[in-house]
Every structure is written in structure tokens, then in C-alpha cells.
Amino acid sequence: YGYYYSTESDEFRRLVHLIRDHKFGGIAFFQGDVLETALMANRLQELADVPLLIAGDFEWGTAMRIRRSTRFPEAMALGASRDTGLAFRVGRAIGEETRAIGVQMDFAPVADVNVNPANPVINTRSFGEDPELVAEMATAYADGLRAAGVLATAKHFPGHGDTQTDSHLNLPLVPHSRARLDTVELVPFRRLIKSGIGSVMVGHLEVPSLQQQRSVPATLSPDVIDGVLRRELGFTGLVVTDAMDMGALVNSYGSDSSAVLAVE
């Protein structure tokens, strides 16, 4: 959390221990105030032997997590404009504010195609229900982030748009055939990878047509990550998971086993 902590506080001592002793390579801010977040980023960078990769979940701006910063329209509002130039400018503006508070990586854009109106978790976070529109808008937004010097992250691979379950609570099932995935869910990710996106976030999703093992989240699946994302789509950048404390994982695997399986 990007708030002020005394150097003598237990919370700050814990952060010092993680970075100085455990050699953590990165952190992510999930709450904070705009000034204190920037100060905290600088304090933690000073502790690190190797510069930290600092990330934020700023889909519609730093205000999504950080108080007293700018809120931009959500993705579906941008998608309704059909204006890729606007998406680029919004991405660049968000990127400039992201860098200004010491964050270099944004967990955005959402590349999910929201074809299910009952989707409880993606909905307005998506640019829309048309795979080509989502591909164009997400790519323009990511290009804007990159123009501001921010590492963009396409999420939630291989596609969270047609689910009726919130992965924060339980494991969603994406029951479609590979042919359907190729024409809907994977379209934006293919475009973003071709454009040079630096990072892809894998979602906690069961996708039987891509996996040999049933009831295994994509985040723990070599078939999805190494097979489809790396080998088939040719992605060579940074793969990250969705949050490792979400119900889709911990309900079945626990937090410790999930972390080991994700690395494996």
C-alpha cells in the first residue's frame, strides 16, 4: 500500500526485509495516495541492489488504485467511441501518470471480448463484444502506454470475456472449441503479440479445448502457457499470473501449492 510509513513501523520493516534480505524483484501497488506512492517507490528502490520492477493495476488510470490521481473512462466507453486515436492518447496519458509516481508496468489493457452480458467480473472493463474492435482498441491503448515508457500487460489470457463466474471467487469454465477460441477470444491476443506487447497476464480459467488436464486453471497449465502462448502464438515477453490469492486457485490448491505450480 502506497501510504506513509515511519521507518520504525512494522510495515516498513517488513518491506525492507522482503527487498533487502529476500531480494524481491518487484512489487505492485494496490492502494495508496499519489504523493505517498511516489515517495514509497523511491524509498524501496533505494533499498534494492537491482532496480525493482514496480507495477500497478491501472486499467482506467492510476485512480483505479491510487487516491487523488486522474480517472479516465473505462474500456467499454472507449470502445464505444470506435476511435483508436483516442485509445492511444488515453493510454499515453495513463502511462505518463504511471511513470510520474514511479511505476513502470501497468496490468492493462484488458483484451477480453465481452460476448457474455451476464459476465460478473469483466463487463465494462472490456472494449466490447467485437473481437476485431477489442483487438484494435487494446493495441492502440497498449501502444500509448509504451509511448510513455510503460510496460503494458494484455489480460486475461486466453480470454475471460465469456464466463459467468468471477475468478476471484471460483474457477470459471470456458467451454468453447479451439475453432471458436481462434475466432473470438484469441483474436485480440494475437494482434497484441504481433504488435510487440511486452507482457501477458494469464487468467485463472479452465479451458478444456486447450488443456489435457481438467479443472486446472490456465495459470497452472503448461499446455496453455508453454504450448499455446509461447509456442503457437510466439510470445517471447514476460508472462505474469493473475493475483495468486483468488478463489479460483486457493479453493483447490491453497496459496503455497499454487505458487509452486505456477512457477513450474
Tab-separated table of N, CA and C in Angstrom, residues 75-200:
chain	number	residue	atom	x	y	z
A	75	ALA	N	-12.819	0.926	-20.283
A	75	ALA	CA	-12.546	0.454	-21.634
A	75	ALA	C	-13.783	0.430	-22.516
A	76	MET	N	-14.930	0.017	-21.975
A	76	MET	CA	-16.115	-0.087	-22.821
A	76	MET	C	-16.559	1.280	-23.338
A	77	ALA	N	-16.331	2.326	-22.551
A	77	ALA	CA	-16.648	3.677	-23.021
A	77	ALA	C	-15.723	4.071	-24.170
A	78	LEU	N	-14.442	3.713	-24.052
A	78	LEU	CA	-13.515	3.979	-25.148
A	78	LEU	C	-13.897	3.162	-26.375
A	79	GLY	N	-14.277	1.905	-26.150
A	79	GLY	CA	-14.684	1.060	-27.261
A	79	GLY	C	-15.883	1.616	-28.005
A	80	ALA	N	-16.807	2.226	-27.268
A	80	ALA	CA	-17.992	2.807	-27.896
A	80	ALA	C	-17.643	3.958	-28.826
A	81	SER	N	-16.502	4.596	-28.613
A	81	SER	CA	-16.079	5.699	-29.480
A	81	SER	C	-15.553	5.206	-30.823
A	82	ARG	N	-15.132	3.934	-30.884
A	82	ARG	CA	-14.536	3.345	-32.094
A	82	ARG	C	-13.310	4.146	-32.570
A	83	ASP	N	-12.675	4.868	-31.660
A	83	ASP	CA	-11.612	5.800	-32.025
A	83	ASP	C	-10.281	5.288	-31.475
A	84	THR	N	-9.484	4.644	-32.330
A	84	THR	CA	-8.201	4.109	-31.866
A	84	THR	C	-7.223	5.225	-31.500
A	85	GLY	N	-7.360	6.378	-32.143
A	85	GLY	CA	-6.509	7.507	-31.781
A	85	GLY	C	-6.768	7.961	-30.361
A	86	LEU	N	-8.045	7.957	-29.976
A	86	LEU	CA	-8.403	8.310	-28.602
A	86	LEU	C	-7.848	7.276	-27.626
A	87	ALA	N	-7.967	5.991	-27.973
A	87	ALA	CA	-7.438	4.942	-27.101
A	87	ALA	C	-5.932	5.106	-26.907
A	88	PHE	N	-5.229	5.464	-27.971
A	88	PHE	CA	-3.785	5.690	-27.869
A	88	PHE	C	-3.475	6.848	-26.928
A	89	ARG	N	-4.215	7.954	-27.074
A	89	ARG	CA	-3.940	9.134	-26.245
A	89	ARG	C	-4.259	8.867	-24.782
A	90	VAL	N	-5.337	8.121	-24.521
A	90	VAL	CA	-5.658	7.763	-23.139
A	90	VAL	C	-4.563	6.867	-22.567
A	91	GLY	N	-4.116	5.877	-23.352
A	91	GLY	CA	-3.051	5.010	-22.884
A	91	GLY	C	-1.781	5.785	-22.573
A	92	ARG	N	-1.453	6.730	-23.439
A	92	ARG	CA	-0.239	7.518	-23.209
A	92	ARG	C	-0.381	8.404	-21.974
A	93	ALA	N	-1.550	9.022	-21.784
A	93	ALA	CA	-1.760	9.875	-20.610
A	93	ALA	C	-1.688	9.056	-19.324
A	94	ILE	N	-2.308	7.870	-19.331
A	94	ILE	CA	-2.227	6.993	-18.164
A	94	ILE	C	-0.781	6.577	-17.931
A	95	GLY	N	-0.059	6.305	-19.024
A	95	GLY	CA	1.343	5.935	-18.894
A	95	GLY	C	2.189	7.034	-18.291
A	96	GLU	N	1.916	8.274	-18.678
A	96	GLU	CA	2.687	9.392	-18.126
A	96	GLU	C	2.447	9.537	-16.625
A	97	GLU	N	1.194	9.378	-16.186
A	97	GLU	CA	0.917	9.456	-14.749
A	97	GLU	C	1.500	8.251	-14.006
A	98	THR	N	1.483	7.095	-14.671
A	98	THR	CA	2.050	5.889	-14.069
A	98	THR	C	3.542	6.069	-13.798
A	99	ARG	N	4.270	6.563	-14.788
A	99	ARG	CA	5.705	6.789	-14.611
A	99	ARG	C	5.972	7.897	-13.586
A	100	ALA	N	5.086	8.879	-13.512
A	100	ALA	CA	5.305	10.007	-12.602
A	100	ALA	C	5.283	9.581	-11.139
A	101	ILE	N	4.597	8.472	-10.822
A	101	ILE	CA	4.575	8.002	-9.430
A	101	ILE	C	5.547	6.836	-9.225
A	102	GLY	N	6.431	6.591	-10.197
A	102	GLY	CA	7.469	5.594	-10.013
A	102	GLY	C	7.094	4.184	-10.406
A	103	VAL	N	5.998	4.037	-11.151
A	103	VAL	CA	5.541	2.710	-11.588
A	103	VAL	C	5.900	2.536	-13.060
A	104	GLN	N	6.435	1.360	-13.425
A	104	GLN	CA	6.880	1.136	-14.809
A	104	GLN	C	6.026	0.134	-15.563
A	105	MET	N	5.125	-0.575	-14.891
A	105	MET	CA	4.348	-1.638	-15.530
A	105	MET	C	2.882	-1.485	-15.181
A	106	ASP	N	2.017	-1.547	-16.193
A	106	ASP	CA	0.575	-1.433	-15.979
A	106	ASP	C	-0.076	-2.757	-16.342
A	107	PHE	N	-0.889	-3.307	-15.438
A	107	PHE	CA	-1.650	-4.523	-15.731
A	107	PHE	C	-2.861	-4.164	-16.591
A	108	ALA	N	-2.618	-3.719	-17.780
A	108	ALA	CA	-3.623	-3.306	-18.755
A	108	ALA	C	-2.933	-3.315	-20.118
A	109	PRO	N	-3.690	-3.471	-21.203
A	109	PRO	CA	-5.146	-3.410	-21.329
A	109	PRO	C	-5.828	-4.771	-21.127
A	110	VAL	N	-7.134	-4.710	-20.813
A	110	VAL	CA	-7.978	-5.901	-20.822
A	110	VAL	C	-8.250	-6.258	-22.283
A	111	ALA	N	-7.857	-7.467	-22.664
A	111	ALA	CA	-8.043	-7.922	-24.048
A	111	ALA	C	-9.174	-8.938	-24.168
A	112	ASP	N	-9.993	-9.044	-23.127
A	112	ASP	CA	-11.118	-9.975	-23.134
A	112	ASP	C	-12.247	-9.440	-24.014
A	113	VAL	N	-12.869	-10.340	-24.777
A	113	VAL	CA	-14.006	-9.985	-25.629
A	113	VAL	C	-15.281	-10.295	-24.844
A	114	ASN	N	-16.006	-9.267	-24.430
A	114	ASN	CA	-17.123	-9.454	-23.509
A	114	ASN	C	-18.396	-9.839	-24.266
A	115	VAL	N	-18.451	-11.092	-24.743
A	115	VAL	CA	-19.620	-11.556	-25.501
A	115	VAL	C	-20.727	-12.084	-24.593
A	116	ASN	N	-20.467	-12.173	-23.300
A	116	ASN	CA	-21.463	-12.682	-22.359
A	116	ASN	C	-21.987	-11.530	-21.505
A	117	PRO	N	-23.242	-11.105	-21.716
A	117	PRO	CA	-23.770	-9.965	-20.953
A	117	PRO	C	-23.941	-10.260	-19.469
A	118	ALA	N	-23.882	-11.542	-19.094
A	118	ALA	CA	-24.002	-11.911	-17.682
A	118	ALA	C	-22.647	-12.022	-17.003
A	119	ASN	N	-21.589	-11.621	-17.683
A	119	ASN	CA	-20.241	-11.715	-17.110
A	119	ASN	C	-20.150	-10.845	-15.848
A	120	PRO	N	-19.845	-11.451	-14.697
A	120	PRO	CA	-19.879	-10.685	-13.443
A	120	PRO	C	-18.590	-9.944	-13.119
A	121	VAL	N	-17.532	-10.128	-13.913
A	121	VAL	CA	-16.236	-9.596	-13.500
A	121	VAL	C	-15.539	-8.774	-14.584
A	122	ILE	N	-15.835	-9.017	-15.871
A	122	ILE	CA	-15.181	-8.275	-16.942
A	122	ILE	C	-16.064	-7.103	-17.384
A	123	ASN	N	-17.187	-7.374	-17.980
A	123	ASN	CA	-18.180	-6.378	-18.441
A	123	ASN	C	-17.546	-5.076	-18.930
A	124	THR	N	-17.715	-3.966	-18.213
A	124	THR	CA	-17.241	-2.665	-18.724
A	124	THR	C	-15.725	-2.529	-18.752
A	125	ARG	N	-15.016	-3.510	-18.223
A	125	ARG	CA	-13.549	-3.489	-18.306
A	125	ARG	C	-13.076	-3.875	-19.710
A	126	SER	N	-13.963	-4.451	-20.515
A	126	SER	CA	-13.641	-4.851	-21.879
A	126	SER	C	-13.979	-3.731	-22.846
A	127	PHE	N	-13.256	-3.696	-23.989
A	127	PHE	CA	-13.555	-2.694	-25.011
A	127	PHE	C	-14.826	-3.021	-25.784
A	128	GLY	N	-15.367	-4.237	-25.642
A	128	GLY	CA	-16.620	-4.552	-26.314
A	128	GLY	C	-16.774	-6.016	-26.641
A	129	GLU	N	-17.741	-6.314	-27.511
A	129	GLU	CA	-18.085	-7.693	-27.849
A	129	GLU	C	-17.593	-8.108	-29.233
A	130	ASP	N	-16.990	-7.193	-29.982
A	130	ASP	CA	-16.466	-7.470	-31.313
A	130	ASP	C	-14.968	-7.757	-31.202
A	131	PRO	N	-14.524	-8.978	-31.560
A	131	PRO	CA	-13.108	-9.318	-31.405
A	131	PRO	C	-12.165	-8.367	-32.138
A	132	GLU	N	-12.537	-7.923	-33.333
A	132	GLU	CA	-11.676	-7.020	-34.092
A	132	GLU	C	-11.586	-5.651	-33.427
A	133	LEU	N	-12.725	-5.163	-32.925
A	133	LEU	CA	-12.720	-3.875	-32.226
A	133	LEU	C	-11.850	-3.952	-30.977
A	134	VAL	N	-12.022	-5.018	-30.191
A	134	VAL	CA	-11.216	-5.177	-28.983
A	134	VAL	C	-9.738	-5.230	-29.345
A	135	ALA	N	-9.404	-5.954	-30.421
A	135	ALA	CA	-8.009	-6.063	-30.851
A	135	ALA	C	-7.443	-4.692	-31.213
A	136	GLU	N	-8.205	-3.908	-31.961
A	136	GLU	CA	-7.726	-2.602	-32.407
A	136	GLU	C	-7.581	-1.626	-31.245
A	137	MET	N	-8.591	-1.579	-30.368
A	137	MET	CA	-8.563	-0.619	-29.267
A	137	MET	C	-7.507	-1.001	-28.232
A	138	ALA	N	-7.412	-2.291	-27.912
A	138	ALA	CA	-6.425	-2.727	-26.926
A	138	ALA	C	-5.007	-2.484	-27.432
A	139	THR	N	-4.786	-2.719	-28.721
A	139	THR	CA	-3.457	-2.490	-29.281
A	139	THR	C	-3.092	-1.011	-29.260
A	140	ALA	N	-4.057	-0.155	-29.614
A	140	ALA	CA	-3.797	1.287	-29.585
A	140	ALA	C	-3.517	1.770	-28.166
A	141	TYR	N	-4.293	1.284	-27.211
A	141	TYR	CA	-4.089	1.649	-25.801
A	141	TYR	C	-2.706	1.198	-25.334
A	142	ALA	N	-2.336	-0.049	-25.679
A	142	ALA	CA	-1.022	-0.566	-25.288
A	142	ALA	C	0.099	0.235	-25.941
A	143	ASP	N	-0.103	0.634	-27.187
A	143	ASP	CA	0.903	1.463	-27.866
A	143	ASP	C	1.067	2.807	-27.156
A	144	GLY	N	-0.044	3.347	-26.631
A	144	GLY	CA	0.028	4.591	-25.879
A	144	GLY	C	0.823	4.441	-24.595
A	145	LEU	N	0.581	3.356	-23.873
A	145	LEU	CA	1.367	3.084	-22.670
A	145	LEU	C	2.847	2.978	-23.014
A	146	ARG	N	3.142	2.251	-24.078
A	146	ARG	CA	4.537	2.046	-24.474
A	146	ARG	C	5.192	3.368	-24.873
A	147	ALA	N	4.419	4.253	-25.520
A	147	ALA	CA	4.961	5.553	-25.909
A	147	ALA	C	5.365	6.382	-24.692
A	148	ALA	N	4.720	6.106	-23.554
A	148	ALA	CA	5.062	6.805	-22.311
A	148	ALA	C	6.115	6.067	-21.500
A	149	GLY	N	6.636	4.971	-22.044
A	149	GLY	CA	7.684	4.237	-21.351
A	149	GLY	C	7.190	3.239	-20.332
A	150	VAL	N	5.949	2.749	-20.509
A	150	VAL	CA	5.358	1.811	-19.559
A	150	VAL	C	5.204	0.442	-20.216
A	151	LEU	N	5.503	-0.602	-19.460
A	151	LEU	CA	5.312	-1.967	-19.916
A	151	LEU	C	3.833	-2.326	-19.802
A	152	ALA	N	3.174	-2.567	-20.949
A	152	ALA	CA	1.756	-2.921	-20.980
A	152	ALA	C	1.588	-4.421	-20.793
A	153	THR	N	0.419	-4.822	-20.278
A	153	THR	CA	0.133	-6.227	-19.985
A	153	THR	C	-1.242	-6.594	-20.528
A	154	ALA	N	-1.292	-7.462	-21.536
A	154	ALA	CA	-2.572	-7.925	-22.083
A	154	ALA	C	-3.150	-8.993	-21.158
A	155	LYS	N	-4.423	-8.862	-20.813
A	155	LYS	CA	-5.039	-9.825	-19.898
A	155	LYS	C	-6.512	-10.068	-20.294
A	156	HIS	N	-7.127	-11.176	-19.911
A	156	HIS	CA	-6.664	-12.293	-19.087
A	156	HIS	C	-6.611	-13.520	-19.998
A	157	PHE	N	-5.424	-13.871	-20.458
A	157	PHE	CA	-5.230	-14.950	-21.438
A	157	PHE	C	-5.704	-16.289	-20.879
A	158	PRO	N	-6.366	-17.124	-21.708
A	158	PRO	CA	-6.703	-16.954	-23.124
A	158	PRO	C	-8.052	-16.284	-23.397
A	159	GLY	N	-8.666	-15.665	-22.380
A	159	GLY	CA	-9.894	-14.906	-22.607
A	159	GLY	C	-10.937	-15.155	-21.539
A	160	HIS	N	-11.279	-14.090	-20.799
A	160	HIS	CA	-12.208	-14.158	-19.661
A	160	HIS	C	-13.556	-13.517	-20.013
A	161	GLY	N	-13.782	-13.227	-21.300
A	161	GLY	CA	-14.965	-12.456	-21.672
A	161	GLY	C	-16.259	-13.236	-21.688
A	162	ASP	N	-16.194	-14.556	-21.895
A	162	ASP	CA	-17.426	-15.359	-21.962
A	162	ASP	C	-17.479	-16.322	-20.796
A	163	THR	N	-17.568	-15.761	-19.593
A	163	THR	CA	-17.696	-16.570	-18.384
A	163	THR	C	-18.837	-16.012	-17.543
A	164	GLN	N	-19.408	-16.877	-16.722
A	164	GLN	CA	-20.459	-16.449	-15.797
A	164	GLN	C	-20.010	-16.573	-14.354
A	165	THR	N	-18.723	-16.817	-14.156
A	165	THR	CA	-18.153	-16.977	-12.822
A	165	THR	C	-17.038	-15.962	-12.632
A	166	ASP	N	-16.994	-15.365	-11.464
A	166	ASP	CA	-15.932	-14.429	-11.101
A	166	ASP	C	-14.754	-15.234	-10.578
A	167	SER	N	-13.597	-15.142	-11.264
A	167	SER	CA	-12.437	-15.938	-10.858
A	167	SER	C	-11.881	-15.528	-9.498
A	168	HIS	N	-12.307	-14.363	-8.979
A	168	HIS	CA	-11.924	-14.011	-7.611
A	168	HIS	C	-12.567	-14.973	-6.610
A	169	LEU	N	-13.676	-15.636	-7.033
A	169	LEU	CA	-14.442	-16.485	-6.127
A	169	LEU	C	-14.280	-17.970	-6.440
A	170	ASN	N	-14.440	-18.341	-7.733
A	170	ASN	CA	-14.355	-19.733	-8.144
A	170	ASN	C	-13.732	-19.822	-9.534
A	171	LEU	N	-13.443	-21.062	-9.965
A	171	LEU	CA	-12.783	-21.279	-11.250
A	171	LEU	C	-13.802	-21.229	-12.386
A	172	PRO	N	-13.697	-20.243	-13.292
A	172	PRO	CA	-14.622	-20.176	-14.427
A	172	PRO	C	-14.267	-21.219	-15.491
A	173	LEU	N	-15.287	-21.677	-16.199
A	173	LEU	CA	-15.112	-22.615	-17.294
A	173	LEU	C	-15.337	-21.896	-18.617
A	174	VAL	N	-14.392	-22.050	-19.546
A	174	VAL	CA	-14.545	-21.550	-20.913
A	174	VAL	C	-14.724	-22.795	-21.785
A	175	PRO	N	-15.969	-23.172	-22.125
A	175	PRO	CA	-16.236	-24.496	-22.693
A	175	PRO	C	-16.072	-24.601	-24.204
A	176	HIS	N	-15.604	-23.550	-24.854
A	176	HIS	CA	-15.668	-23.499	-26.310
A	176	HIS	C	-14.587	-24.322	-27.000
A	177	SER	N	-14.865	-24.649	-28.270
A	177	SER	CA	-13.913	-25.384	-29.095
A	177	SER	C	-12.717	-24.509	-29.445
A	178	ARG	N	-11.657	-25.159	-29.923
A	178	ARG	CA	-10.487	-24.400	-30.337
A	178	ARG	C	-10.826	-23.483	-31.507
A	179	ALA	N	-11.665	-23.958	-32.418
A	179	ALA	CA	-12.052	-23.126	-33.566
A	179	ALA	C	-12.743	-21.850	-33.101
A	180	ARG	N	-13.609	-21.965	-32.105
A	180	ARG	CA	-14.298	-20.772	-31.577
A	180	ARG	C	-13.294	-19.837	-30.889
A	181	LEU	N	-12.387	-20.391	-30.110
A	181	LEU	CA	-11.387	-19.549	-29.444
A	181	LEU	C	-10.559	-18.778	-30.468
A	182	ASP	N	-10.220	-19.419	-31.576
A	182	ASP	CA	-9.411	-18.768	-32.610
A	182	ASP	C	-10.132	-17.605	-33.273
A	183	THR	N	-11.459	-17.642	-33.297
A	183	THR	CA	-12.215	-16.583	-33.975
A	183	THR	C	-12.742	-15.514	-33.025
A	184	VAL	N	-12.672	-15.750	-31.720
A	184	VAL	CA	-13.176	-14.757	-30.752
A	184	VAL	C	-12.105	-14.439	-29.703
A	185	GLU	N	-11.922	-15.314	-28.734
A	185	GLU	CA	-11.104	-14.999	-27.563
A	185	GLU	C	-9.643	-14.686	-27.897
A	186	LEU	N	-9.059	-15.433	-28.812
A	186	LEU	CA	-7.630	-15.281	-29.075
A	186	LEU	C	-7.302	-14.166	-30.058
A	187	VAL	N	-8.311	-13.610	-30.732
A	187	VAL	CA	-8.056	-12.577	-31.748
A	187	VAL	C	-7.298	-11.377	-31.176
A	188	PRO	N	-7.749	-10.769	-30.070
A	188	PRO	CA	-7.006	-9.610	-29.538
A	188	PRO	C	-5.597	-9.973	-29.087
A	189	PHE	N	-5.431	-11.145	-28.486
A	189	PHE	CA	-4.103	-11.522	-28.003
A	189	PHE	C	-3.135	-11.728	-29.165
A	190	ARG	N	-3.608	-12.332	-30.237
A	190	ARG	CA	-2.748	-12.482	-31.420
A	190	ARG	C	-2.291	-11.117	-31.927
A	191	ARG	N	-3.228	-10.164	-31.995
A	191	ARG	CA	-2.899	-8.834	-32.502
A	191	ARG	C	-1.903	-8.127	-31.584
A	192	LEU	N	-2.137	-8.221	-30.284
A	192	LEU	CA	-1.249	-7.562	-29.327
A	192	LEU	C	0.146	-8.169	-29.347
A	193	ILE	N	0.225	-9.489	-29.464
A	193	ILE	CA	1.534	-10.136	-29.530
A	193	ILE	C	2.258	-9.719	-30.803
A	194	LYS	N	1.537	-9.670	-31.911
A	194	LYS	CA	2.138	-9.252	-33.176
A	194	LYS	C	2.642	-7.810	-33.107
A	195	SER	N	1.956	-6.976	-32.324
A	195	SER	CA	2.338	-5.564	-32.206
A	195	SER	C	3.520	-5.349	-31.262
A	196	GLY	N	3.903	-6.406	-30.534
A	196	GLY	CA	5.066	-6.297	-29.655
A	196	GLY	C	4.753	-6.051	-28.196
A	197	ILE	N	3.549	-6.409	-27.731
A	197	ILE	CA	3.198	-6.227	-26.319
A	197	ILE	C	4.268	-6.887	-25.443
A	198	GLY	N	4.627	-6.225	-24.352
A	198	GLY	CA	5.742	-6.699	-23.532
A	198	GLY	C	5.383	-7.761	-22.519
A	199	SER	N	4.088	-7.831	-22.127
A	199	SER	CA	3.705	-8.764	-21.071
A	199	SER	C	2.295	-9.282	-21.328
A	200	VAL	N	2.038	-10.522	-20.919
A	200	VAL	CA	0.708	-11.120	-20.987
A	200	VAL	C	0.383	-11.712	-19.626
